[in-house]
Amino acid sequence: MSAASPAAIDAMLDAAGLAPSPAEREQLLAMYERFKPGVEALYALPEARYEAPALVFQAEPKLTAWGA
Amino acid sequence: MSDQPLTLTDAAAALRAGTTSSVELTQEAIARADVLDEQLGVYVTRLDEHALATAQQADAELADGLDRGPLHGIPIGVKDILAMAEGPTTANSLILDAAWGHERDAVVVERLKAAGAVITGKLTTMEFAIGLHDLAKPFPRPRNPWNPEHWPGGSSSGTGAGVAAGLFLAGIGTDTGGSIRMPAAYCGVSGLMPTFGRVPSAGCVPLGYSLDHIGPLARSARDCGAFLGAIAGDDSRDPYTVDRAVPDFLARVGEPLQGVRIGVERANHLGGELDDPAAEPAFEEAVATLAELGATVVEVEIPHYADTVVAQIVTMVSEAFAYHREDMRERWGDYFTATRAFVGTGALYSGADYVQAQRVRRVAQRSLAALFADVDAIATPTASTGAPTYEELERRGVMRPLGTLYTPYWDAVGNPALVVPMGFTGAGLPLSLQLAARPFEETLLVQLGDAYQQATDWHLRVPPLAAAVASAA
């Protein structure tokens, strides 16, 4: 796994519409690089190969809105 | 100031014995806030008049034989990310639309009112329940009652500090990565993160939709169990709550621990270079106490620990960024610095990363269920240090102390976890024991925590700063 390039980080921040200062951009990059190897490792977990995500879509969910 | 009961449980008994009144308890809470709140930054909004009126009503109801249960007449605080009709809801942020919670009660607040609780005010949180305080923003800076130079933990900072300093007997916190358990640990009180779906979150500002848990902080495990009984249960307005009977969470209090198997996890929790030297001996002593009380202690390894913690982070920042993206685009500078740093990383993970994190959460749940076939509870330190100083946080950032905090795993899998004080560092800062159980087995956690607290008195220790207020009366 290669670390994301600063240009790729800039592109993602730009696509999200965020405009951090240069110092904040460095901080975001550092945070991302700290966790990105761990995120890549999630894909390498053998037990996850055929596991369904912990997401449940309900055709008939609770629809009462709070404050309604 | 008078010598009022220290725990919710004792205060409830005193109310019914007629040795105190709700008005007296509330006046004491207000008097303590008058002295300590400016220094500790517990409250965003105080509701003194509302609290006194509610206390008067509680006394009248109890005198008339109407007993609403263990919270009736008890002063409590509510973290300021839950809506409450009597006051503004800010989430400690300039961003939150004031109209969102205006003159509305979160479901949990509705239930607290129905239980007769005396809500004394809205409590400090880290902005939107994440990050760190920002001195450039106009909100109180919460401080640790054991040493105001130290952080009380977050994000339920005001709740932890307020319970420890006696500004109320219990309070509401929320926990997405540790925000009930961290301040409880750092402030030397108990905290109970219920099973995901046990308590409705409608009317609470979200951080991570699939991770957010609402629960109590209080002096004792027994207090937490009593409190949870008042706020648990399904609600049609919350898509995540589970339609499941609410048990008596105190049902097993006093039962012996013989037959209870506790798995002790050391591998991922102790031996780090940042650990406080007192953490490991305190943990081993706590485990020995549980064994002396009759529990069978076995060594375990929590499955997929590191991967699950990463899955929690990806989930939290992705879900948070979905909520905040539009405001972050328009009002980036109005957010706290640390909020920008945490939530902004949500822009950097892909949809596939998010889904993969959910697959890993399911893997962890499956493996953990297998482990819980062999043990009834798992014990770890809550953190392997005491609360860091603000100076340290500002110099080194928040990631370093978060690396010695062992709470996010349990948010990711959804199991309940109770933390109780287990000693002090050499610098006089609280240390904490974490106990986790199978989903919806909070009753076992309350039993274990109460048994431990009947054998120890760490949960009854009062910070010198707060004790000085009482002795000056």
XYZ file of C-alpha atoms in Angstrom, chain A residues 8-21 24-25 27-56 58 61-68, chain B residues 83 100-101 104-107 202-203 234-242 304 307 310-311 313-314 321 325 328-329 332 337 340-342 344-345 347-350 352-363 365-366 399-400:
110
model
C -4.521 13.180 -3.993
C -5.394 14.538 -0.544
C -5.833 18.000 -2.017
C -8.104 16.567 -4.681
C -10.268 14.780 -2.118
C -10.539 17.853 0.090
C -11.351 19.954 -2.932
C -13.983 17.481 -4.085
C -15.551 17.637 -0.643
C -15.592 21.407 -0.816
C -13.300 21.920 2.163
C -10.760 24.694 2.307
C -8.412 24.078 5.245
C -5.422 26.295 5.886
C -4.663 22.179 8.734
C -4.145 20.436 5.428
C -2.724 17.907 9.927
C -5.446 16.202 7.916
C -2.820 14.519 5.784
C -1.001 13.311 8.903
C -4.222 11.943 10.399
C -5.074 10.202 7.161
C -1.626 8.686 6.812
C -1.766 7.523 10.406
C -4.916 5.507 9.799
C -4.711 4.612 6.106
C -2.553 1.483 6.639
C -5.109 0.292 9.130
C -7.922 0.925 6.680
C -6.055 -1.045 3.996
C -5.670 -3.858 6.529
C -9.439 -4.050 6.845
C -9.587 -5.296 3.260
C -6.953 -7.936 3.981
C -8.850 -9.529 6.871
C -9.639 -13.082 5.667
C -12.739 -13.409 7.854
C -14.255 -10.382 6.139
C -13.998 -11.902 2.658
C -17.570 -13.216 2.638
C -18.984 -11.245 5.564
C -22.000 -8.980 5.092
C -21.629 -5.472 6.484
C -23.233 -4.427 9.743
C -25.806 -2.442 7.786
C -29.484 -3.354 7.780
C -35.498 -2.068 6.360
C -38.626 1.265 9.061
C -39.814 3.378 11.935
C -40.828 6.602 10.228
C -42.092 8.724 13.095
C -40.007 11.869 13.109
C -38.739 13.294 16.383
C -40.413 16.623 17.041
C -43.205 15.909 14.533
C -32.553 18.927 23.326
C -33.283 22.404 15.839
C -33.906 21.759 19.510
C -38.334 20.365 22.323
C -37.262 17.521 24.554
C -35.077 14.661 23.412
C -36.764 11.324 24.092
C -33.906 10.875 18.950
C -33.393 14.483 19.966
C -37.908 1.338 22.480
C -39.315 4.484 20.881
C -41.038 4.867 17.545
C -39.083 8.060 16.808
C -35.730 6.339 16.936
C -34.846 3.947 14.094
C -32.102 2.250 16.075
C -33.794 1.375 19.365
C -34.663 -2.253 19.899
C -9.750 -8.373 15.972
C -8.915 -3.761 13.122
C -9.846 1.306 12.942
C -13.346 0.355 11.798
C -12.696 5.504 13.478
C -13.647 5.155 9.803
C -18.773 14.107 7.941
C -20.184 18.453 5.229
C -17.980 22.618 6.972
C -18.027 23.928 3.430
C -15.170 25.932 8.327
C -9.954 23.414 15.549
C -12.137 20.225 11.908
C -9.149 17.933 12.329
C -11.220 14.888 13.258
C -12.533 16.683 8.191
C -10.791 13.330 7.737
C -13.713 13.535 3.467
C -10.736 11.256 2.845
C -12.333 7.818 3.192
C -14.260 6.207 0.364
C -16.014 1.287 0.054
C -13.832 2.040 3.088
C -16.983 2.734 5.060
C -18.682 -0.474 3.966
C -15.551 -2.507 4.631
C -15.478 -1.075 8.135
C -19.026 -2.378 8.601
C -17.971 -5.818 7.373
C -15.147 -5.847 9.911
C -17.539 -4.782 12.645
C -19.642 -7.848 11.804
C -16.532 -10.056 11.861
C -19.216 -9.257 16.546
C -19.157 -12.862 15.317
C -4.052 11.487 19.561
C -1.329 10.584 22.050
